[in-house]
Coordinates of C-alpha atoms in Angstrom, one line a residue:
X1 CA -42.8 6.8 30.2
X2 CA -40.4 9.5 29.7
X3 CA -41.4 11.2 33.1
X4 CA -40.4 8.5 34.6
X5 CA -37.0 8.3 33.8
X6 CA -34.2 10.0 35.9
X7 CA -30.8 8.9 34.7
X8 CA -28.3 10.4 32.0
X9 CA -26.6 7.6 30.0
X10 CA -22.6 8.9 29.6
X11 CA -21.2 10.0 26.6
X12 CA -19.4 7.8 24.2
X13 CA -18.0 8.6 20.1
X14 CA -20.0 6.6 17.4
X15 CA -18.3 8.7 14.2
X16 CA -15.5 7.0 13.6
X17 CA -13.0 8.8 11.1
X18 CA -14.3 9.0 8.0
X19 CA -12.4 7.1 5.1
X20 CA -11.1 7.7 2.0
X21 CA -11.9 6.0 -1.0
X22 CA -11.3 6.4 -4.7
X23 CA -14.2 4.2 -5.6
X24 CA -18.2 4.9 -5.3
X25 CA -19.5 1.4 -5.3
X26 CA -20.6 -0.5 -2.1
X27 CA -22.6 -3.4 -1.9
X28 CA -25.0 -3.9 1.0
X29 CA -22.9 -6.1 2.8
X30 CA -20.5 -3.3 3.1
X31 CA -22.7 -0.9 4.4
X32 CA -24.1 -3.2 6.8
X33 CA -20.7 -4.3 8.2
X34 CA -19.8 -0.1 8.5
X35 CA -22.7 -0.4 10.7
X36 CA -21.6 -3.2 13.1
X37 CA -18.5 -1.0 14.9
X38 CA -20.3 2.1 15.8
X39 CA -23.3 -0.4 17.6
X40 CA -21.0 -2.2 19.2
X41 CA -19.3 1.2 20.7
X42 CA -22.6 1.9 22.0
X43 CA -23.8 -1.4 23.1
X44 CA -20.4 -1.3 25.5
X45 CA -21.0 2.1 26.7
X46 CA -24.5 1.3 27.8
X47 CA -22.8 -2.3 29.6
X48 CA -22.8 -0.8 32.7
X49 CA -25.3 1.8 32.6
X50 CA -28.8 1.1 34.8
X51 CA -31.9 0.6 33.2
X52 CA -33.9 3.9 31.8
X53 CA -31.7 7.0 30.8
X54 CA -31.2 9.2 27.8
X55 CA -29.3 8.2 24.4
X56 CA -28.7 11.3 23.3
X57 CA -27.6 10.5 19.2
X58 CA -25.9 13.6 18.0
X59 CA -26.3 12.6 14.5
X60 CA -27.1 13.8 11.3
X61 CA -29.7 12.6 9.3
X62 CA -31.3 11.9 6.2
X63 CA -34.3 9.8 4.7
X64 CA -32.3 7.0 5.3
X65 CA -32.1 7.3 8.8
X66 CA -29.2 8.6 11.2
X67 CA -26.1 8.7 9.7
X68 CA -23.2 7.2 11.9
X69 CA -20.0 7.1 9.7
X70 CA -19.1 9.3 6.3
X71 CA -16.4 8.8 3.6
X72 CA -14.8 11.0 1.7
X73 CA -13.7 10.9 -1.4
X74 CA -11.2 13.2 -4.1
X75 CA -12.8 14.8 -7.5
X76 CA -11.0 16.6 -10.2
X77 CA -13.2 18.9 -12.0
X78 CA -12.4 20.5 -15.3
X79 CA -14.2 24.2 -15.8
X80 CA -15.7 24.1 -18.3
X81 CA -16.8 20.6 -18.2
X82 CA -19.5 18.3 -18.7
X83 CA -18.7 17.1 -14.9
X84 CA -18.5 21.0 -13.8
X85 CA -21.6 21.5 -15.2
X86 CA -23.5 19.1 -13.6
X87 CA -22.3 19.7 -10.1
X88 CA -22.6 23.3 -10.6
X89 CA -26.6 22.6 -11.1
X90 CA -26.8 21.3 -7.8
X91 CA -25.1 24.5 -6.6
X92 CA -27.1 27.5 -8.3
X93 CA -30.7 28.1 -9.5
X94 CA -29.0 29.5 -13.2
X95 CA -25.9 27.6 -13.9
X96 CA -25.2 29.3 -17.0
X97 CA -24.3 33.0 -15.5
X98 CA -21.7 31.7 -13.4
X99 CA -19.6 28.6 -13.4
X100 CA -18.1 26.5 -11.0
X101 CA -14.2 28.2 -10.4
X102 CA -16.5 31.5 -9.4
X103 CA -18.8 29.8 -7.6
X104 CA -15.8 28.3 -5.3
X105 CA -14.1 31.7 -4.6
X106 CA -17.0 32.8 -3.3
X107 CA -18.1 29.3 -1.5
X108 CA -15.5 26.9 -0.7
X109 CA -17.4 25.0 1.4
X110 CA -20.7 24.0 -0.2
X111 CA -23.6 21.3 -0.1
X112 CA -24.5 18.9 -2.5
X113 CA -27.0 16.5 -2.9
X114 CA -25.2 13.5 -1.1
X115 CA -23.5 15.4 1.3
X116 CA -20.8 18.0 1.9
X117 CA -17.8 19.5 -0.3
X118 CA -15.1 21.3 0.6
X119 CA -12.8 22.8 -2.6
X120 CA -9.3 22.3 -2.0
X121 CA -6.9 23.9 -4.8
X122 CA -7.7 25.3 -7.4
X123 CA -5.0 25.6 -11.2
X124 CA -6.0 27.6 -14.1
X125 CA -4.0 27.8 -17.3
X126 CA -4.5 28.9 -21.1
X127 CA -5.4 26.1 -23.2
X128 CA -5.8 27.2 -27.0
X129 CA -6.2 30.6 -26.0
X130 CA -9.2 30.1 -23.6
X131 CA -8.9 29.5 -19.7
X132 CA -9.2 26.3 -18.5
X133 CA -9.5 25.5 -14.8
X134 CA -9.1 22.4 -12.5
X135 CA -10.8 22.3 -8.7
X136 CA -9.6 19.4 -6.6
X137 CA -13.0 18.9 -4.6
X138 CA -13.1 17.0 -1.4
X139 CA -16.6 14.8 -1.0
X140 CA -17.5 14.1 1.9
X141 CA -21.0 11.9 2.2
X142 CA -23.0 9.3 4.1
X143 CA -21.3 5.7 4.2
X144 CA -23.3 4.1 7.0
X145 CA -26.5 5.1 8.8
X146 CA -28.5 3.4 11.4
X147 CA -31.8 2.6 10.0
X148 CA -34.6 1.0 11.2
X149 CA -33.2 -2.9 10.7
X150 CA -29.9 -2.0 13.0
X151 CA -32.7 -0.5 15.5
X152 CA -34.8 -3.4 15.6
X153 CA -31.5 -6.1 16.0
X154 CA -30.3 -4.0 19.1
X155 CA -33.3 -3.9 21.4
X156 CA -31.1 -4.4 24.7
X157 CA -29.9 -0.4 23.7
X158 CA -33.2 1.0 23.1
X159 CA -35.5 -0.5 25.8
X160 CA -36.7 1.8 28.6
X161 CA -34.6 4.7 27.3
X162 CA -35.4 8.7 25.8
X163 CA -34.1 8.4 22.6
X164 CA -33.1 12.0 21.4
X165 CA -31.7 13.7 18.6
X166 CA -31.5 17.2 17.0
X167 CA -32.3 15.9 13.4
X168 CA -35.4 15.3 11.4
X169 CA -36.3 11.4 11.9
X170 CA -38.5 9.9 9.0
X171 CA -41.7 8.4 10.4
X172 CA -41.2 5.0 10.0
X173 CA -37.6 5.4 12.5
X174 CA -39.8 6.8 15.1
X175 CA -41.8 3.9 14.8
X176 CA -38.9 1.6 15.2
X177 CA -37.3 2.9 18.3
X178 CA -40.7 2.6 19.6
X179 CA -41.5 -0.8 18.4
X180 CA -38.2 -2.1 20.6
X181 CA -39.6 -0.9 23.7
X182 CA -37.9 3.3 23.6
X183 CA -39.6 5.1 26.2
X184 CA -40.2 8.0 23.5
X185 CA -38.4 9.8 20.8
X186 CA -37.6 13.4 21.0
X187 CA -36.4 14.4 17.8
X188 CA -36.3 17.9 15.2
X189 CA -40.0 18.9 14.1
X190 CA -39.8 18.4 10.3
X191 CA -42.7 21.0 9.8
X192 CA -40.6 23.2 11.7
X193 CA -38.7 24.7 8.8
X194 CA -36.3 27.9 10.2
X195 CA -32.9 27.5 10.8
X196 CA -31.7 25.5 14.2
X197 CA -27.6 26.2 14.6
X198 CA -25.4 23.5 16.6
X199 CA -25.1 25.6 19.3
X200 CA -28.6 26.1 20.1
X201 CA -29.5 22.9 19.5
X202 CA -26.9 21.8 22.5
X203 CA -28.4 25.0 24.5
X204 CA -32.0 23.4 23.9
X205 CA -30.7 20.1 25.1
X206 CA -28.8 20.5 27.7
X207 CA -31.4 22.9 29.2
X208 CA -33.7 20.5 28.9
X209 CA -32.2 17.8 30.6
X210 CA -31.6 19.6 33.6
X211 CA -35.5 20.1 33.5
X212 CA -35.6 16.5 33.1
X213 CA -33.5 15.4 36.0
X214 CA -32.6 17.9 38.1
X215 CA -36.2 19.5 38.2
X216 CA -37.9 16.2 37.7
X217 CA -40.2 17.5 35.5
X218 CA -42.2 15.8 33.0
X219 CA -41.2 15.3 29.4
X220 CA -43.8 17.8 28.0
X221 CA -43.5 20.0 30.7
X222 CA -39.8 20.1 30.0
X223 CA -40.3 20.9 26.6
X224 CA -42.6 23.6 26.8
X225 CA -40.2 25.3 29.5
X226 CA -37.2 25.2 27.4
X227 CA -39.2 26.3 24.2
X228 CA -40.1 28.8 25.3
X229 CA -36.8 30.1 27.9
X230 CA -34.9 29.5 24.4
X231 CA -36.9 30.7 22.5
X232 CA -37.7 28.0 20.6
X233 CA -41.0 26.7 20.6
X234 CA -42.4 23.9 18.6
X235 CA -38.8 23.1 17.2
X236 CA -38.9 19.8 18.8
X237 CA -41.2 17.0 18.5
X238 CA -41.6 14.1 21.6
X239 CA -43.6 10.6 20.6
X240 CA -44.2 8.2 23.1
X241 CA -46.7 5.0 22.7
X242 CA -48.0 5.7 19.4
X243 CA -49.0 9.6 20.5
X244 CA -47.3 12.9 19.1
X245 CA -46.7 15.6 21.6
X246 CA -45.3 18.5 20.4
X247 CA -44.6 21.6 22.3
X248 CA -46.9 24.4 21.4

């Protein structure tokens, strides 16, 4: 139960830096064997650690699961260009009263659909008497996540411990820490739709922990204390034994 537990599991880095690649293709081997380092990290950290405890995963995620390594990857772009075009639709509700050099002055640091972008130069120059620009685009986007097979091959991590994280689990992730023998999975209410920054996400956390430890309060009661001190109730979800408790 997660009342029951009453000892932090240390810190340790999963993300290892991301790599750069000129190629999009990967097989499932590869992403399988991306996998393998950052579990081994954390199958050493928790060597020495006593039973019970918190695995705090400051993750990202996505409906593939957590994501524990990115790539990134360099894009010329030509505006105007079929390429442009595209990636500009991801950008803007009405692609054709802008395009993508003006979009990037004003946002050089943007989301796509796979992940992050971050424009890095930008060259214009006349070509037959109309402007032609080129954007070097950094990618960066998910190369490895932690999905519900790498959960269910590394039980000795999971059992008898809070799983947390920030982010939006999908269902069926919930289920697998769960299914290993997690104690119960605190993790971002997906119905709970405002903005959540990283700061008070690690406000929420580590104010909750104290109630967790220090206070020795229960899980629920813990959550509906810091809810509400932070001022964000119902932001986070806890499951334990097939039961969804979310703080009002």
């Amino acid at each position: 139960m997660c009342q029951q537990l009453r000892q932090c599991v240390g810190s340790c880095q999963l993300n290892g830096p991301a790599a750069t690649t000129t190629t999009s293709g990967r097989t499932e081997a590869d992403q399988s064997d991306a996998t393998i380092a950052p579990m081994q990290v954390l199958a050493k950290c928790l060597e020495a650690a006593p039973p019970g405890g918190v695995i705090h995963l400051a993750l990202c995620g996505d409906k593939q699961g957590l994501i524990m390594q990115w790539k990134t990857r360099l894009k010329a772009y030509i505006d105007p260009g079929p390429e442009a075009q595209l990636l500009l639709q991801q950008l803007t509700d009405d692609p054709s009263h802008t395009s993508l050099i003006q979009f990037a002055r004003n946002h050089p640091h943007f989301k796509t659909h796979a992940g992050y972008a971050s424009v890095l130069s930008t060259h214009s120059h006349a070509v037959g008497g109309s402007m032609v620009n080129t954007l070097l685009v950094q990618h960066t986007e998910p190369d490895a996540h932690l999905d519900a097979q790498q959960i269910a091959q590394s039980v000795s991590v999971w059992k008898q411990r809070l799983v947390a994280t920030a982010a939006v689990l999908p269902h069926h992730l919930i289920e697998a820490f769960l299914a290993v023998g997690a104690a119960a999975v605190i993790s971002r209410n997906p119905q709970h739709t405002s903005d959540l920054s990283a700061a008070e996400a690690a406000a929420y956390f580590k104010e909750l922990y104290t109630a967790l430890f220090a206070q020795q309060l229960s899980t629920l009661d813990a959550m509906n204390a810091t809810g509400l001190r932070q001022n964000l109730p119902g932001v986070f979800t806890c499951q334990e034994h097939k039961q969804m408790l979310v703080d009002p």
